[in-house]
């Protein structure tokens, strides 16, 4: 018989471990995932578990938490789709099954204003976010560079509906424009940017075939990068120079595709940026070094 938050937490951790859930959409371990889902379901502060561990719960509260635990365990739905929210660096974004769950490493670089490659955030006047999805990176870009006008592009109309909601939540309708289309083709002719950022689909085909259920719950078009993962990266690099200002920067995330990137673009002068996941997952290239 479950009575307290502690009881439910213990059960959830055991349940998640027994069924072998995969994590990586915000939490790294069963305990963290269980605590997050329980606190969210009970409408408790997400950073205050300890004071509520021995609180006795009402029957309907226990039932609500159990439904969430079983949904996560049985259907292997990412926690963010259950709670309809994802957190990146202290910022909360609305998400649902129409978009990939935000987790880009570019977010942590934007949090630092892309220093030292951007010497003064106030001097960045224009930012482009390609493959914006939920709009999280374009929003973080707008916050990091307060003088910038931001354009965000995605091929998915569904994704742009989610981005529109997040744009409204952050009060950025006046500075962030959303465009539907295929990369640069969606933008006004001749428009150039001080900074282009992108977390494009980059998962190679062999990795796609091996993805666990939690990642297959996300839209394929947000993940699939072709045989070597570089299909969209090729298009982004090919068109970037004519869309950047002369001193502009391009920053692209490629995940675990470092070897495939080097094979696809031998000799390209790029800088690999240091992130929490290492220094082979996000590259920066200057406009002058682009083909």
Coordinates of C-alpha atoms in Angstrom, one line a residue:
X1 CA 0.0 0.0 0.0
X2 CA 1.4 3.4 -1.1
X3 CA 1.0 6.2 1.4
X4 CA 3.8 8.7 1.0
X5 CA 5.8 10.4 -1.7
X6 CA 8.8 8.3 -0.6
X7 CA 6.8 5.2 -1.3
X8 CA 6.0 6.3 -4.8
X9 CA 9.6 7.4 -5.5
X10 CA 11.0 4.0 -4.4
X11 CA 8.4 2.2 -6.6
X12 CA 9.0 4.4 -9.6
X13 CA 12.8 3.9 -9.5
X14 CA 12.4 0.2 -9.2
X15 CA 9.9 0.1 -12.0
X16 CA 12.0 2.2 -14.4
X17 CA 15.1 0.1 -13.7
X18 CA 13.3 -3.2 -14.2
X19 CA 11.9 -2.3 -17.6
X20 CA 15.2 -0.8 -18.7
X21 CA 14.1 2.7 -19.6
X22 CA 16.5 4.9 -21.6
X23 CA 17.1 8.4 -20.3
X24 CA 18.6 11.5 -21.9
X25 CA 15.7 13.8 -22.4
X26 CA 16.5 16.0 -19.4
X27 CA 17.4 13.4 -16.8
X28 CA 20.2 10.9 -16.8
X29 CA 19.0 8.4 -14.1
X30 CA 15.9 6.6 -13.0
X31 CA 15.9 8.4 -9.6
X32 CA 16.0 11.9 -11.2
X33 CA 13.3 11.0 -13.7
X34 CA 11.1 9.5 -11.0
X35 CA 11.5 12.5 -8.7
X36 CA 10.8 15.0 -11.6
X37 CA 7.6 13.2 -12.7
X38 CA 6.3 12.8 -9.2
X39 CA 6.9 16.4 -8.2
X40 CA 5.4 17.7 -11.4
X41 CA 2.3 15.5 -11.1
X42 CA 1.8 16.7 -7.5
X43 CA 2.3 20.4 -8.5
X44 CA 5.2 20.7 -6.1
X45 CA 8.4 22.7 -6.6
X46 CA 10.7 20.7 -8.9
X47 CA 13.8 21.5 -6.7
X48 CA 12.2 20.6 -3.3
X49 CA 11.8 16.9 -2.9
X50 CA 13.1 16.4 0.6
X51 CA 10.4 18.3 2.5
X52 CA 7.7 16.3 0.9
X53 CA 9.1 12.8 1.0
X54 CA 7.1 11.7 4.0
X55 CA 3.9 13.6 3.2
X56 CA 0.9 11.4 3.2
X57 CA -0.9 11.6 -0.2
X58 CA -4.6 11.5 -1.0
X59 CA -5.9 8.6 -2.9
X60 CA -6.5 10.6 -6.1
X61 CA -2.9 12.0 -5.9
X62 CA -1.5 8.4 -5.6
X63 CA -3.6 7.4 -8.6
X64 CA -2.5 10.3 -10.7
X65 CA 1.2 9.6 -10.0
X66 CA 0.8 5.9 -10.7
X67 CA -0.8 6.6 -14.0
X68 CA 2.2 8.8 -15.0
X69 CA 4.7 6.1 -13.8
X70 CA 3.0 3.4 -15.7
X71 CA 2.7 5.5 -18.9
X72 CA 6.4 6.2 -18.7
X73 CA 7.3 2.6 -18.0
X74 CA 4.9 0.8 -20.4
X75 CA 4.9 3.1 -23.4
X76 CA 8.4 4.5 -23.0
X77 CA 7.2 8.0 -23.7
X78 CA 9.8 10.7 -22.9
X79 CA 9.0 12.5 -19.7
X80 CA 8.9 15.8 -21.5
X81 CA 6.0 14.6 -23.6
X82 CA 4.1 13.5 -20.4
X83 CA 4.6 16.8 -18.6
X84 CA 4.5 19.0 -21.7
X85 CA 7.6 20.9 -20.7
X86 CA 11.4 20.8 -21.1
X87 CA 14.0 22.7 -19.2
X88 CA 17.2 24.0 -20.7
X89 CA 19.6 26.0 -18.5
X90 CA 16.8 27.3 -16.2
X91 CA 14.4 28.1 -19.0
X92 CA 11.1 26.2 -19.4
X93 CA 9.8 25.4 -22.9
X94 CA 6.5 23.9 -24.0
X95 CA 7.0 20.7 -25.9
X96 CA 4.8 17.9 -27.3
X97 CA 5.1 15.1 -29.8
X98 CA 5.3 17.5 -32.7
X99 CA 8.9 18.5 -31.8
X100 CA 12.2 16.9 -30.7
X101 CA 12.8 17.3 -26.9
X102 CA 15.2 20.3 -26.5
X103 CA 18.7 19.2 -25.4
X104 CA 21.1 21.1 -27.7
X105 CA 24.6 21.7 -26.5
X106 CA 24.4 25.1 -28.3
X107 CA 22.2 26.2 -25.5
X108 CA 25.0 26.2 -23.0
X109 CA 27.2 28.1 -25.4
X110 CA 24.5 30.7 -25.9
X111 CA 24.2 31.0 -22.1
X112 CA 27.7 32.3 -22.2
X113 CA 27.0 34.6 -25.1
X114 CA 29.3 32.5 -27.3
X115 CA 32.3 34.1 -25.6
X116 CA 35.1 34.5 -26.6
X117 CA 34.1 34.2 -30.3
X118 CA 31.5 36.9 -29.8
X119 CA 33.3 39.8 -28.0
X120 CA 30.3 41.9 -27.4
X121 CA 26.7 40.5 -27.3
X122 CA 25.3 43.9 -27.9
X123 CA 27.0 44.1 -31.3
X124 CA 25.2 41.1 -32.7
X125 CA 22.4 42.6 -34.7
X126 CA 20.9 39.6 -36.6
X127 CA 20.7 35.8 -35.7
X128 CA 19.4 32.9 -37.8
X129 CA 18.3 29.6 -36.3
X130 CA 18.0 26.8 -38.8
X131 CA 15.9 23.7 -38.0
X132 CA 14.4 25.6 -35.0
X133 CA 11.9 22.9 -33.8
X134 CA 10.4 24.2 -30.6
X135 CA 12.2 27.5 -31.0
X136 CA 14.4 27.0 -27.9
X137 CA 17.7 28.0 -29.5
X138 CA 16.2 31.0 -31.3
X139 CA 14.7 32.2 -28.0
X140 CA 18.0 31.7 -26.2
X141 CA 19.7 33.5 -29.0
X142 CA 17.3 36.5 -28.6
X143 CA 18.0 36.5 -24.8
X144 CA 21.8 36.2 -25.3
X145 CA 21.9 39.0 -27.9
X146 CA 19.5 41.7 -26.7
X147 CA 20.0 43.9 -29.8
X148 CA 19.5 41.2 -32.3
X149 CA 16.6 40.5 -34.6
X150 CA 16.1 36.7 -34.9
X151 CA 14.8 34.6 -37.7
X152 CA 13.9 30.9 -37.1
X153 CA 13.3 28.4 -39.9
X154 CA 11.8 24.9 -39.9
X155 CA 10.3 22.7 -42.6
X156 CA 7.6 21.4 -40.2
X157 CA 4.4 23.5 -39.8
X158 CA 3.6 21.5 -36.6
X159 CA 7.0 22.4 -35.1
X160 CA 6.5 26.1 -35.9
X161 CA 3.2 26.0 -34.0
X162 CA 5.1 24.9 -30.9
X163 CA 7.7 27.5 -31.5
X164 CA 5.0 30.2 -31.8
X165 CA 3.7 29.2 -28.4
X166 CA 7.1 29.4 -26.9
X167 CA 7.8 32.7 -28.5
X168 CA 4.6 34.1 -26.9
X169 CA 5.6 32.7 -23.5
X170 CA 8.9 34.6 -23.6
X171 CA 7.3 37.8 -25.0
X172 CA 9.5 37.8 -28.1
X173 CA 6.9 38.3 -30.9
X174 CA 8.5 41.6 -31.8
X175 CA 12.0 40.3 -32.2
X176 CA 11.7 36.7 -33.3
X177 CA 10.2 35.8 -36.7
X178 CA 9.2 32.3 -37.7
X179 CA 9.6 31.0 -41.3
X180 CA 8.4 27.8 -42.8
X181 CA 10.6 26.3 -45.5
X182 CA 13.7 24.5 -46.5
X183 CA 16.6 26.2 -44.8
X184 CA 17.7 29.5 -46.5
X185 CA 14.9 29.3 -49.1
X186 CA 12.5 30.3 -46.5
X187 CA 14.2 33.7 -45.9
X188 CA 14.0 37.0 -47.6
X189 CA 16.4 37.2 -50.6
X190 CA 19.7 38.8 -49.7
X191 CA 19.2 39.0 -46.0
X192 CA 22.5 38.4 -44.1
X193 CA 23.2 37.5 -40.4
X194 CA 26.0 38.1 -37.9
X195 CA 25.3 34.6 -36.5
X196 CA 23.8 31.4 -37.8
X197 CA 23.1 28.6 -35.4
X198 CA 21.7 25.1 -36.1
X199 CA 21.0 21.9 -34.4
X200 CA 19.9 20.0 -37.5
X201 CA 18.9 16.4 -38.0
X202 CA 22.2 14.5 -38.0
X203 CA 21.7 10.9 -36.9
X204 CA 23.2 8.5 -39.4
X205 CA 21.1 5.6 -40.7
X206 CA 22.9 2.9 -38.8
X207 CA 22.3 4.8 -35.5
X208 CA 18.7 5.5 -36.4
X209 CA 18.1 1.8 -36.8
X210 CA 19.5 1.3 -33.3
X211 CA 17.7 4.1 -31.5
X212 CA 15.7 3.1 -28.3
X213 CA 12.0 3.6 -28.1
X214 CA 12.2 6.9 -26.3
X215 CA 14.1 8.5 -29.2
X216 CA 11.9 6.9 -31.8
X217 CA 9.0 8.7 -30.1
X218 CA 10.4 11.9 -31.5
X219 CA 9.6 13.1 -35.1
X220 CA 11.8 11.3 -37.6
X221 CA 12.4 14.4 -39.6
X222 CA 14.0 16.0 -36.6
X223 CA 16.6 13.2 -36.3
X224 CA 17.3 11.6 -39.7
X225 CA 20.5 12.9 -41.3
X226 CA 20.9 10.4 -44.1
X227 CA 23.4 7.6 -44.5
X228 CA 26.3 9.5 -42.9
X229 CA 24.2 12.0 -40.9
X230 CA 25.5 14.9 -43.0
X231 CA 22.7 15.5 -45.5
X232 CA 21.4 18.7 -43.8
X233 CA 24.9 19.8 -42.7
X234 CA 26.0 19.8 -46.3
X235 CA 23.2 22.1 -47.3
X236 CA 23.8 24.4 -44.3
X237 CA 27.5 24.8 -45.1
X238 CA 26.8 25.2 -48.9
X239 CA 24.6 28.2 -48.4
X240 CA 26.0 29.8 -45.3
X241 CA 28.6 32.1 -46.8
X242 CA 26.1 34.1 -48.9
X243 CA 23.9 34.4 -45.8
X244 CA 26.5 35.6 -43.3
X245 CA 27.9 39.1 -42.9
X246 CA 31.7 39.3 -43.8
X247 CA 32.7 38.7 -40.1
X248 CA 29.8 36.4 -39.4
X249 CA 29.9 33.0 -37.6
X250 CA 28.2 29.7 -38.2
X251 CA 27.7 27.3 -35.2
X252 CA 26.4 23.8 -35.9
X253 CA 25.8 20.8 -33.7
X254 CA 26.6 17.4 -35.1
X255 CA 26.3 15.1 -32.0
X256 CA 28.4 12.0 -32.3
X257 CA 29.1 12.3 -36.0
X258 CA 32.6 13.7 -35.7
X259 CA 34.2 11.0 -37.9
X260 CA 31.5 11.4 -40.5
X261 CA 31.9 15.1 -40.5
X262 CA 35.6 15.0 -41.1
X263 CA 35.1 12.4 -43.9
X264 CA 32.5 14.6 -45.5
X265 CA 34.4 18.0 -45.2
X266 CA 38.2 17.3 -45.3
X267 CA 40.2 20.4 -45.1
X268 CA 37.4 22.7 -43.9
X269 CA 38.8 25.1 -41.3
X270 CA 36.5 24.8 -38.3
X271 CA 36.9 25.3 -34.5
X272 CA 35.5 22.6 -32.3
X273 CA 33.9 24.2 -29.2
X274 CA 34.2 22.9 -25.7
X275 CA 30.9 21.7 -24.2
X276 CA 29.7 19.5 -21.4
X277 CA 29.7 16.5 -23.8
X278 CA 33.2 17.1 -25.0
X279 CA 34.8 19.1 -27.8
X280 CA 33.8 17.1 -30.9
X281 CA 30.1 17.8 -31.1
X282 CA 29.7 21.5 -32.0
X283 CA 31.8 23.3 -34.5
X284 CA 32.2 27.0 -35.4
X285 CA 33.3 28.3 -38.7
X286 CA 34.0 31.9 -39.9
X287 CA 32.3 33.2 -43.0
X288 CA 35.6 33.8 -44.7
X289 CA 36.5 30.1 -44.3
X290 CA 33.3 28.8 -45.8
X291 CA 33.3 27.4 -49.4

